Coordinates of C-alpha atoms and ligand atoms in Angstrom, one line a residue:
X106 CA -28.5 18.3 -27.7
X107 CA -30.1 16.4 -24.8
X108 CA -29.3 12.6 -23.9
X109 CA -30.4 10.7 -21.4
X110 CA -27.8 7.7 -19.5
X111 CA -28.7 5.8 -16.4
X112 CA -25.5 7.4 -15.0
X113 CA -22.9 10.4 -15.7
X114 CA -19.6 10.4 -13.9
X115 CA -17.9 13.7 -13.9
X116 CA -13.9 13.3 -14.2
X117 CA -12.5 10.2 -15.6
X118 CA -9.6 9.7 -13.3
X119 CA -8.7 6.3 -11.6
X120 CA -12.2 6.6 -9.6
X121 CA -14.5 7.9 -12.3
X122 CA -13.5 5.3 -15.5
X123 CA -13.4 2.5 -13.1
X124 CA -16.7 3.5 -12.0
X125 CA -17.8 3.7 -15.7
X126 CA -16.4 0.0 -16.1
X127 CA -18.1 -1.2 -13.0
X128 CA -21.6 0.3 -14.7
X129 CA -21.4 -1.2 -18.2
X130 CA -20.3 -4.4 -16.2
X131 CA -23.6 -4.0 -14.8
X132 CA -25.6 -2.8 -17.6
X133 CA -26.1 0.6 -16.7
X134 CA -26.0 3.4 -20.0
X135 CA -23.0 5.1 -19.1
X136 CA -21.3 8.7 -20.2
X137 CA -18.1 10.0 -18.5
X138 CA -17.2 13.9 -19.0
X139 CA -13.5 14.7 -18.6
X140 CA -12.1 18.1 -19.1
X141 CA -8.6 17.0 -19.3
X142 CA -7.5 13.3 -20.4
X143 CA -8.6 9.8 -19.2
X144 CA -6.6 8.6 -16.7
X145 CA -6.6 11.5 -14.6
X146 CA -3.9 12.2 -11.9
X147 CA -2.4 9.2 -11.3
X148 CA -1.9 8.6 -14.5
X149 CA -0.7 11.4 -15.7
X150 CA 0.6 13.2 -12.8
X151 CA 0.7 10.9 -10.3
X152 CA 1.2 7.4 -9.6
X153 CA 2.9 6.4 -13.2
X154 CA 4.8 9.0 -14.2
X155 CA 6.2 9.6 -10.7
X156 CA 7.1 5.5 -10.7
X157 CA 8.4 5.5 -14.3
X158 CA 11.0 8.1 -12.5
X159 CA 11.9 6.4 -9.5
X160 CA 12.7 3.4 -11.2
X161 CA 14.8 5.1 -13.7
X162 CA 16.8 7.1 -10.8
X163 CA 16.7 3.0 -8.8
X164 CA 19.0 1.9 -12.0
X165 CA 20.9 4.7 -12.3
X166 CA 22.0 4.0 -8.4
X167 CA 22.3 0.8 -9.1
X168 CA 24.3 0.7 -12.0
X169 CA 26.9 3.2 -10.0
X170 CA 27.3 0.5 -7.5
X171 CA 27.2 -2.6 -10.6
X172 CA 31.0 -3.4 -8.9
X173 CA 29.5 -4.6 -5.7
X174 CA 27.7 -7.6 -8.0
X175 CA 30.9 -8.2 -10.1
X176 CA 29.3 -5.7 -12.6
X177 CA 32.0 -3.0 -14.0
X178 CA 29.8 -0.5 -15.9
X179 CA 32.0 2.0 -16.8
X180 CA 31.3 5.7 -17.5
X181 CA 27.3 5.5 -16.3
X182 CA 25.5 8.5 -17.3
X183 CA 22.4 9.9 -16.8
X184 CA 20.5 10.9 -20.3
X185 CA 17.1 12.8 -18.7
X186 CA 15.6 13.3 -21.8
X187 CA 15.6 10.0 -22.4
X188 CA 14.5 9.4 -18.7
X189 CA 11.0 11.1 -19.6
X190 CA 10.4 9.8 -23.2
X191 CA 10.7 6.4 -21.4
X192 CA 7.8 7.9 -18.8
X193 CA 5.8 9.2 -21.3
X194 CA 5.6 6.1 -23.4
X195 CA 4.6 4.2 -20.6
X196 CA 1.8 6.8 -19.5
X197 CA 0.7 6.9 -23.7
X198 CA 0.1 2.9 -23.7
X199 CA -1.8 3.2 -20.4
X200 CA -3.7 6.2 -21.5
X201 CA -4.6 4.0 -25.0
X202 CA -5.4 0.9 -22.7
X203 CA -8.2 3.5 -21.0
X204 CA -9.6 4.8 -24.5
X205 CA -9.6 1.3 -25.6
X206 CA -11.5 0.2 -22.6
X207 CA -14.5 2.7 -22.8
X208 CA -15.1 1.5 -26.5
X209 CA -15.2 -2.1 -25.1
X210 CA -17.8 -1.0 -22.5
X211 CA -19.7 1.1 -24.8
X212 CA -19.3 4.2 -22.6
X213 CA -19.5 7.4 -24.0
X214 CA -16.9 10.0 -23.5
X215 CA -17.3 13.5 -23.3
X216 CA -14.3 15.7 -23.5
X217 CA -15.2 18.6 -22.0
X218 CA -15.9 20.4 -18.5
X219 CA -18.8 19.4 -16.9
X220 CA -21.1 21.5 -14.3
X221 CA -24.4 20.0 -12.4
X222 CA -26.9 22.4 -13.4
X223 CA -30.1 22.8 -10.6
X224 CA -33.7 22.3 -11.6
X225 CA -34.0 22.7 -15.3
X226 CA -36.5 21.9 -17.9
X227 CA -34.9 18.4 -18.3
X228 CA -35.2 17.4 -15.1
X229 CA -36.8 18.8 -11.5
X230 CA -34.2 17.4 -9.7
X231 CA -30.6 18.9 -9.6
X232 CA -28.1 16.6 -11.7
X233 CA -28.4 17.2 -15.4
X234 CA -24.9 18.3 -16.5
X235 CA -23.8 20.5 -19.1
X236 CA -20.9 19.9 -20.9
X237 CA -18.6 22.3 -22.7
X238 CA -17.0 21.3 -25.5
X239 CA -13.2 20.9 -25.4
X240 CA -13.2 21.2 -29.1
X241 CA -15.6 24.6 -28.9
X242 CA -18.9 22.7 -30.2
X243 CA -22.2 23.6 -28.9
X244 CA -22.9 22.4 -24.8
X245 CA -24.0 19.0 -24.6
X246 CA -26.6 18.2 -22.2
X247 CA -26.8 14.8 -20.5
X248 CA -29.6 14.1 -18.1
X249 CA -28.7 10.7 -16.2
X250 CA -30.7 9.4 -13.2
X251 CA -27.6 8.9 -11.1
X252 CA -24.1 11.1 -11.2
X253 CA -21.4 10.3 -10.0
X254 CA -18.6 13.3 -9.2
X255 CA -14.8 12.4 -9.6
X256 CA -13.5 15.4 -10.1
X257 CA -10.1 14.8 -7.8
X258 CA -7.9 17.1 -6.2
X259 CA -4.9 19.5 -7.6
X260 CA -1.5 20.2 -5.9
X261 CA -2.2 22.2 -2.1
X262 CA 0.6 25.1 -1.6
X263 CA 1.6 27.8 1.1
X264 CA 0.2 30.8 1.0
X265 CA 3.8 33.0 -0.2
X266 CA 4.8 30.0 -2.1
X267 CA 3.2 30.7 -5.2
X268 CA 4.0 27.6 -8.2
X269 CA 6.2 29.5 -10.6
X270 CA 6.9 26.9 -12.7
X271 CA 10.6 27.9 -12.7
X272 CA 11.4 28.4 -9.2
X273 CA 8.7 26.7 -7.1
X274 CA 7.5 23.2 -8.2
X275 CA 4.4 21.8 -7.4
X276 CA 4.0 17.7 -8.2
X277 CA 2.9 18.8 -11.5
X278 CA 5.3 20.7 -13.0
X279 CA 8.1 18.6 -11.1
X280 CA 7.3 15.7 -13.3
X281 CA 8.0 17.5 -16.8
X282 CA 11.7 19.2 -15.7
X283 CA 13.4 18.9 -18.9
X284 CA 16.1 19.0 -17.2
X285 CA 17.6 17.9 -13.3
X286 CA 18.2 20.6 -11.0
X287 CA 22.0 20.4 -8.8
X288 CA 20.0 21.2 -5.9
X289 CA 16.5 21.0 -4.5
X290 CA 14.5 22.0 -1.5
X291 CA 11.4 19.8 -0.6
X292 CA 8.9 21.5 1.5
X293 CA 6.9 18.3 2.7
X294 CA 8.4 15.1 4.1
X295 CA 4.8 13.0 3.4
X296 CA 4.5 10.4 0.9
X297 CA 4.9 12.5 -1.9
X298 CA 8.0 14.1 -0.2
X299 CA 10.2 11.5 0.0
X300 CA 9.2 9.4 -3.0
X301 CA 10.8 12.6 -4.6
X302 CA 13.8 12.8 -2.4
X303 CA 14.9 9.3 -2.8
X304 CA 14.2 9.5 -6.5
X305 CA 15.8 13.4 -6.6
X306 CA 18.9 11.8 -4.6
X307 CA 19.4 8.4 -6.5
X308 CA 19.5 10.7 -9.4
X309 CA 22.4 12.6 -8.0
X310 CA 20.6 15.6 -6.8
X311 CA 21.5 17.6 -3.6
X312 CA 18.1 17.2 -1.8
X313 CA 17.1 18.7 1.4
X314 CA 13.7 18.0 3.0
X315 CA 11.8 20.3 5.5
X316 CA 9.0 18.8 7.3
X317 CA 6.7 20.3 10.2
X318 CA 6.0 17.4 11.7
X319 CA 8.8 15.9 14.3
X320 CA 9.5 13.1 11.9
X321 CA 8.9 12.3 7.9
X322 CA 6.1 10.5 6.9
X323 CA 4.1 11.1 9.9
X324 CA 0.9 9.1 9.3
X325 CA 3.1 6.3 8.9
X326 CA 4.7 3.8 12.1
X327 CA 7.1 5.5 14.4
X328 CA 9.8 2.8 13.6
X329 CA 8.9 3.1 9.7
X330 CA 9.4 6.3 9.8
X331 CA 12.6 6.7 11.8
X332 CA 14.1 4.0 9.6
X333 CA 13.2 6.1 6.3
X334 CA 15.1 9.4 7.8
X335 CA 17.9 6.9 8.6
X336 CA 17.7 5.8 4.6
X337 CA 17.3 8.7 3.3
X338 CA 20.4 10.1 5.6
X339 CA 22.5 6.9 4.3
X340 CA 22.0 8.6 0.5
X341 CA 22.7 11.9 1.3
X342 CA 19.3 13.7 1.6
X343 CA 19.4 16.2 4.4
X344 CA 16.1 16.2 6.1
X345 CA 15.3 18.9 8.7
X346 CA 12.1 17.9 10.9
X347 CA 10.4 20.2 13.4
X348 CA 10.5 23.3 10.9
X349 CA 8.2 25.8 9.9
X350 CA 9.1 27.0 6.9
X351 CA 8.6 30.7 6.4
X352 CA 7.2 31.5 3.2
X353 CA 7.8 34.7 3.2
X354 CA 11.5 34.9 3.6
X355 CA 11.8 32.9 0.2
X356 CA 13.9 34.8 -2.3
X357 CA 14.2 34.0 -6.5
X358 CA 16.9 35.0 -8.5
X359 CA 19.8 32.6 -9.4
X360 CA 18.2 29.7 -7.1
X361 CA 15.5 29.8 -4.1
X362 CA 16.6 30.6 -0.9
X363 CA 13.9 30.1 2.4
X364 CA 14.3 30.1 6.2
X365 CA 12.4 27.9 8.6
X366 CA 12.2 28.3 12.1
X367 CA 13.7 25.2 13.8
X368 CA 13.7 24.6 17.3
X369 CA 13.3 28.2 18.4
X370 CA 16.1 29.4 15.6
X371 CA 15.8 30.7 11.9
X372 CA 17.9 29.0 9.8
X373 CA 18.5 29.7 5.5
X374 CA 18.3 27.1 3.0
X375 CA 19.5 27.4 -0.7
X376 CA 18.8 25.3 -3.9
X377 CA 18.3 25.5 -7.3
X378 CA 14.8 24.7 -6.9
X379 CA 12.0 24.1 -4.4
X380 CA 9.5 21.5 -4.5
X381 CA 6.1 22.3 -2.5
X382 CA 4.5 19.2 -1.3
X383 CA 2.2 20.0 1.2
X384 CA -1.1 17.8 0.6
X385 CA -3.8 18.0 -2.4
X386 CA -7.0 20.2 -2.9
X387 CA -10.4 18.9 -4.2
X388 CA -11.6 20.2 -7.1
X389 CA -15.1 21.2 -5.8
X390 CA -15.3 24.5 -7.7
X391 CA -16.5 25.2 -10.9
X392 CA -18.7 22.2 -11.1
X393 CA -21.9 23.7 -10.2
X394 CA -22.2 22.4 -6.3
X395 CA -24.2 25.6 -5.3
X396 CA -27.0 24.3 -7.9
X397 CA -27.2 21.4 -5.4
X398 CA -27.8 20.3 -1.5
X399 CA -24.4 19.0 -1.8
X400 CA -22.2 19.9 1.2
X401 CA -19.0 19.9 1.2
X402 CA -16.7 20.6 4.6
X403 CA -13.2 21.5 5.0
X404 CA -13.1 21.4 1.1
X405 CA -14.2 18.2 0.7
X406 CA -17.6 16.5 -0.7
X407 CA -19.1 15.5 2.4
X408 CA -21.0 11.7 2.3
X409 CA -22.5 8.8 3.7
X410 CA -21.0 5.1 4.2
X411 CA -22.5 4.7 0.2
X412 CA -20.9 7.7 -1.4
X413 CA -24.5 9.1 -1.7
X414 CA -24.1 13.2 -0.7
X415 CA -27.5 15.1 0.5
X416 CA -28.9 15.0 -3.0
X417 CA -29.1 11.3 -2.9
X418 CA -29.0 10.4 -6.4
X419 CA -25.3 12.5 -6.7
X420 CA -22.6 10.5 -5.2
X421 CA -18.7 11.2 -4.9
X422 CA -15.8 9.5 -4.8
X423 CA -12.1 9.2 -4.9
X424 CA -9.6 12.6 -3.9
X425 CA -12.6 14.9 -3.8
X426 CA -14.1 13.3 -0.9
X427 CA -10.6 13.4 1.0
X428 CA -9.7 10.8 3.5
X429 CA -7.1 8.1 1.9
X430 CA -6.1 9.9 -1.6
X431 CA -5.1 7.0 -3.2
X432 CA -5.7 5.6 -6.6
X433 CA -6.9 2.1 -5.6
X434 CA -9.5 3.9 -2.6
X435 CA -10.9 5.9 -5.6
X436 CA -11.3 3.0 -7.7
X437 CA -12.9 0.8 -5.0
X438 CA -15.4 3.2 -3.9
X439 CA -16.1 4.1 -7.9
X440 CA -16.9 0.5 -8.1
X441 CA -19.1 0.5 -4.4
X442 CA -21.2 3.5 -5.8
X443 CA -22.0 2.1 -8.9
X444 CA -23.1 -1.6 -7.3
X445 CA -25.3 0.8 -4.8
X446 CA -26.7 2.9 -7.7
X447 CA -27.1 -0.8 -9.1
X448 CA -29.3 -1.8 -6.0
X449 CA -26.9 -4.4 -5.2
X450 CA -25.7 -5.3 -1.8
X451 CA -22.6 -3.1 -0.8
X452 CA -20.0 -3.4 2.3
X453 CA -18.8 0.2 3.2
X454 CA -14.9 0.4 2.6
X455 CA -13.3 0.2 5.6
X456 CA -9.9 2.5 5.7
X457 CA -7.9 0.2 8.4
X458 CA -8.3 -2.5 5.4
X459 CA -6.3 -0.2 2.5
X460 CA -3.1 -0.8 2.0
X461 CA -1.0 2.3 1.8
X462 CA 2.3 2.2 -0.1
X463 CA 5.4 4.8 -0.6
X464 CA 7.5 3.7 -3.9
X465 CA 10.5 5.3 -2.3
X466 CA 14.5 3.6 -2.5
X467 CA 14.1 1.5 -0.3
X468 CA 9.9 1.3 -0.5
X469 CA 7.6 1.2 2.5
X470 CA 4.2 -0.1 3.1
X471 CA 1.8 -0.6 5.7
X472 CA -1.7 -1.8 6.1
X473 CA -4.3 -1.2 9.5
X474 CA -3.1 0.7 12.5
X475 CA 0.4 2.5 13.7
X476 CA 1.7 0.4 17.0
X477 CA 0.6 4.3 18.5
X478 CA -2.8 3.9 17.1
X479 CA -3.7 0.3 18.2
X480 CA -2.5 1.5 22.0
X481 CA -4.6 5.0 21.6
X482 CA -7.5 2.8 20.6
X483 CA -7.1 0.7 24.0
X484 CA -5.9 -2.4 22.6
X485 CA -3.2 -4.3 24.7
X486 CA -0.3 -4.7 22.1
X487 CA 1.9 -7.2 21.2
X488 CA 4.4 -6.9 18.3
X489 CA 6.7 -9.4 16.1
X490 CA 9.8 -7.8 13.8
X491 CA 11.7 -9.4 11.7
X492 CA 15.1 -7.7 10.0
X493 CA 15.4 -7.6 5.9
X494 CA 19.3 -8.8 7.5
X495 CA 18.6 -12.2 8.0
X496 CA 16.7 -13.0 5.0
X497 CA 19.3 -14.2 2.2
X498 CA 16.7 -12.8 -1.0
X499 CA 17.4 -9.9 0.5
X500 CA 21.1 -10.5 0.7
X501 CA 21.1 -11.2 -2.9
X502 CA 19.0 -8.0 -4.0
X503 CA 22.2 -6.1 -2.4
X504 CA 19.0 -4.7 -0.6
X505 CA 19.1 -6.0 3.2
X506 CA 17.6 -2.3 4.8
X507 CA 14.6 -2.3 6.9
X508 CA 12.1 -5.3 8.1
X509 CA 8.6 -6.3 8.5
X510 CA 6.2 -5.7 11.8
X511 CA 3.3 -6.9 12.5
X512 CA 1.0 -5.7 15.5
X513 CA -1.2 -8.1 17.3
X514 CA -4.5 -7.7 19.7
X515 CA -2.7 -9.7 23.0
X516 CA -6.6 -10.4 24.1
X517 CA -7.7 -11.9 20.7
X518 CA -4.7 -12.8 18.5
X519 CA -5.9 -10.6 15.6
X520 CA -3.8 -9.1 13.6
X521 CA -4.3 -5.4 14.0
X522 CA -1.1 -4.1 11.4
X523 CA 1.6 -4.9 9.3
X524 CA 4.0 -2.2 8.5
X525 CA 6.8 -2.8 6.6
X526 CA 10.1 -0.7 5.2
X527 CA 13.1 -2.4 2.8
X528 CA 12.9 -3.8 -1.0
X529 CA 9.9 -4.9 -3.0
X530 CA 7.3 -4.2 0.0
X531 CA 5.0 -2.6 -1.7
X532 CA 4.8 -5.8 -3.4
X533 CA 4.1 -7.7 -0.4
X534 CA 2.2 -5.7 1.4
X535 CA -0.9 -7.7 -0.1
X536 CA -0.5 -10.9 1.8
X537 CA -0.5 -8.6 4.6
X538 CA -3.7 -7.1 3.4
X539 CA -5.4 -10.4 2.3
X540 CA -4.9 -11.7 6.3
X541 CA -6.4 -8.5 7.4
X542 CA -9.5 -8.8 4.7
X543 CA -9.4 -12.6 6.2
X544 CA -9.2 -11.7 10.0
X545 CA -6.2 -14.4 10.1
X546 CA -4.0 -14.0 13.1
X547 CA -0.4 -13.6 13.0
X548 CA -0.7 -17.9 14.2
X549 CA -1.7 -18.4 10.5
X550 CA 0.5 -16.3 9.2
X551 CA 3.1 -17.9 11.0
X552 CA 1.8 -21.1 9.5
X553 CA 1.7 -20.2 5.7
X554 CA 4.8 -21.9 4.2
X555 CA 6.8 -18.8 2.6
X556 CA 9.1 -20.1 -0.3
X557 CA 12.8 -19.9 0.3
X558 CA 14.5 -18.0 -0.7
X559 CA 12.3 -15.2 -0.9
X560 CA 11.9 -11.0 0.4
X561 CA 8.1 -12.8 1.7
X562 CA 9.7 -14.9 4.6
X563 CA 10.2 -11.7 6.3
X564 CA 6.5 -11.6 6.8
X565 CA 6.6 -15.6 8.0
X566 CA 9.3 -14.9 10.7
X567 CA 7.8 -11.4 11.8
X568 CA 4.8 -13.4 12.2
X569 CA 6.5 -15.8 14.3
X570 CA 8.7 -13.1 16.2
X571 CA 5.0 -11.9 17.5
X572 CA 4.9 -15.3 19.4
X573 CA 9.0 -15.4 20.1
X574 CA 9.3 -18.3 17.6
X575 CA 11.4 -16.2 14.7
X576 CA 14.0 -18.8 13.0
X577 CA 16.5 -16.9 11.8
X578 CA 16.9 -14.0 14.5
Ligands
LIG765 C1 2.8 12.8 -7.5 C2 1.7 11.9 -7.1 C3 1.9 10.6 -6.9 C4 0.9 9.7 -6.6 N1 1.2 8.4 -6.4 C5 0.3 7.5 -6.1 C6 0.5 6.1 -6.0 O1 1.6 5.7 -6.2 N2 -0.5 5.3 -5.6 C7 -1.7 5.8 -5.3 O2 -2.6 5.0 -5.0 N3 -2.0 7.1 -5.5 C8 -1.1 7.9 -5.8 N4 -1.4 9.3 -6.0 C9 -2.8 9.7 -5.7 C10 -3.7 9.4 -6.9 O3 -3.2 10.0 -8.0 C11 -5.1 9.9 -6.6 O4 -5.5 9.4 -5.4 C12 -6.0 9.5 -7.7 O5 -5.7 9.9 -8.9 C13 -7.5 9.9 -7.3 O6 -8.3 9.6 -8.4 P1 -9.6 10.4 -8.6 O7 -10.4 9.7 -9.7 O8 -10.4 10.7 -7.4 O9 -9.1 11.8 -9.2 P2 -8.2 12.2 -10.4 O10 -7.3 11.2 -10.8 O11 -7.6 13.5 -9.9 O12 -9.2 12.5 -11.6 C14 -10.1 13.5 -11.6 C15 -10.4 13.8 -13.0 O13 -11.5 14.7 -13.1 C16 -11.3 15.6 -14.2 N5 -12.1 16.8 -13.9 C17 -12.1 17.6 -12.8 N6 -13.1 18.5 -12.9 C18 -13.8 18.2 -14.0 C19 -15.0 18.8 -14.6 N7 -15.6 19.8 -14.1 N8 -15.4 18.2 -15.8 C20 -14.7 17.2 -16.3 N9 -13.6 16.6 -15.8 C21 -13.2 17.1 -14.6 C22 -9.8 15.9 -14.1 O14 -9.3 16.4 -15.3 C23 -9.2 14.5 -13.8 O15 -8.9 13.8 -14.9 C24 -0.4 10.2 -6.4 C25 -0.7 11.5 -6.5 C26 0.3 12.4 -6.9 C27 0.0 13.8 -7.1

């Protein structure tokens, strides 16, 4: 059977049911073909599940330390099973709210695996796609005018460490342990890294973390970073930067064991387990790109400021274009496609504008560029920093770790960052955001009256530290 729709997204992930939102907003007929289950990574390998854990393991820690509040909890225990029915509730109402949201916009799923065929009898152009059936009915055809490919990105891994499932974890099969390990190793000290280090340690786990790079988190501030080794060294996790891990030393039988070479030596390293979290992978095969002009470089969709790739009417967005992999990028530039296919007006997304968050214990978040990056871009610096120490919300969390800094153009007052480490940021990190959006300098900032008490008057002083007038410091 043939139908025709105005536009087909393939993969319903945080980017492609947005977009489908965004296009029955809009009026367009609408189909969205997803092999696996609405919701996609992030929801159910990603951003929700891996939360629902962290903030399980961030009681459990905090319940061992109740007695610093006056709190005597005796005997606190750790019942995992229960740890992932609570995740998986949480992911089953989100993944309802989804299905509940494409009846309301009348947009047709598909559950099935979707391929762009080439010139076909429905249509001269490349772009009808053919869908086959998750439940083994016949192909369905759809022929839209527009297509849309969200088709993500999968767990990257060494070649040597092959995912066992047993042995070697990737994110994916990390999230369903049925059970904690004593041990782990984490090959990877990026985002993903350490939000399962911190979680892995508050839960009791022996963690170490090997990372290539000379310091975790590497995309992130040099003083962000150094103060998240120094964390993660206050709660046990042993990180190792500067090694190369050796895949092919790794050994399975009761536990893993793996050598890196760091600084010029080869040293062993034995868990139960190793996790491999080493970047993510587009899904670009399988989905009928050589029946197209599509290019794709370095593994990713390659396109223009719109999302359109060579074959104009074929855009892609979210993980499978690379560049930030986050959940609320692929949603955004769902949404910016769709007003483009639309013929509206549309402002390109600009990266330094995102705000980037790591759900870690304690969290960190940052939005436009590194102190490193402003100065390698030519801009005469000047910075304000304001310590989570002297801010008495923070006192009363039990959570005073880290501080707010903001990075200022000394020629023109704007504010060119905001990076900030210590509790709730990722929370915050919107204001920080919204005065990048609005171009307001750190003066404003400065100027905004931030309740007392509250974690946000670290932003207020830091903003006042960039022109020496910090209160409390
Ligand atoms: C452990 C982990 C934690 C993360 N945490 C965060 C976080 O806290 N915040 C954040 O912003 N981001 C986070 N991310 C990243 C985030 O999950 C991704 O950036 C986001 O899911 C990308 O959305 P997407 O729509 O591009 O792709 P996906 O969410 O990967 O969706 C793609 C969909 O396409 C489907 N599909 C693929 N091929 C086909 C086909 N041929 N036919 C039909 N369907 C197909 C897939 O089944 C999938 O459902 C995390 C990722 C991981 C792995």
């Amino acid at each position: 059977m043939a139908t025709e729709y105005d536009l087909v997204i393939l993969g319903g992930g945080t980017g492609g049911y947005v977009a489908g939102i965004r296009a029955s907003q809009l009026g367009l007929k609408v189909a969205i073909v997803e092999k696996g289950k609405l919701g996609g990574t992030c929801l159910h390998k990603g951003c929700i599940p891996s939360k629902a854990l962290l903030r399980s393991a961030e009681v459990f820690a905090t319940a061992k330390k109740g007695e610093e509040f006056g709190v005597i909890a005796k005997e606190v225990a750790l019942d995992f099973t229960k740890v992932q029915e609570r995740k998986s509730k949480i992911i089953d109402q989100l993944h309802k709210g989804i299905q509940h949201l494409m009846k309301q916009g009348k947009i047709d799923v598909y559950e099935g695996m979707g391929r762009i065929l080439g010139p076909s009898i429905f249509s001269p152009m490349p772009g009808t796609i053919s869908v086959e059936m998750n439940n083994g009915e016949d192909n369905q055809m759809l022929i839209p005018k527009n297509v849309i490919v969200a088709t993500g990105s999968r767990p990257r891994t060494l070649p040597g460490l092959e995912i066992d499932g047993e042995f070697v974890l990737s994110s994916d099969e990390v999230l369903e342990l049925e059970k904690l390990p004593d041990s782990i190793i984490i090959v990877g000290g990026g985002v993903i890294g350490i939000e399962w280090a911190s979680m892995m340690a508050d839960f009791g786990v022996e963690v170490t973390v090997l990372e290539y790079a000379d310091r975790i988190i590497p995309t992130e501030d040099h003083e962000v970073s150094k103060e998240m080794q120094r964390l993660m060294k206050k709660k046990g996790v042993k990180i190792v930067t500067s090694a190369k891990v050796l895949p092919e030393t790794l050994q399975k039988d009761q536990g893993v064991t793996i050598a890196a070479e760091h600084k010029g030596e080869k040293k062993e390293f034995k868990a139960d387990q190793l996790l491999v979290s080493v970047g993510r992978q587009a899904n670009v095969e399988g989905i009928g790109i050589e029946n197209t002009e599509i290019q794709v470089e370095k593994g990713f969709i390659t396109v223009n400021k719109h999302y359109q790739t060579k074959e104009s009417h074929i855009y892609a967005i979210g993980d499978v274009i690379g560049g930030l992999q986050l959940a609320h990028v692929a949603s955004h530039e769902g949404i910016a496609a769709v007003e483009h296919i639309a013929g509206e007006e549309v402002e390109p997304i600009d990266p330094s504008l995102v705000s980037k968050c790591i759900y870690s214990n304690p969290e960190a978040a940052s939005v436009g560029y590194t102190e490193q990056e402003a100065k390698e871009k030519g801009y005469k610096v000047k910075t304000g920093k304001f310590s989570f120490k002297a801010i008495g919300k923070a006192l009363v969390f039990g959570e005073a770790d880290g501080f707010v800094k903001l990075i200022m153009d000394e020629e023109t007052e704007d504010l060119l960052g905001v990076h900030m480490i210590g509790p709730h940021v990722t929370d915050m990190i919107s204001e920080a955001g919204l005065a990048r959006v609005l171009d307001a300098t750190p003066w404003e900032i400065g100027k905004t009256i931030h309740p007392h008490p509250t974690l946000s008057e670290a932003i207020g002083e830091a903003a006042l530290a960039v022109q020496g007038k910090a209160i409390h410091s």
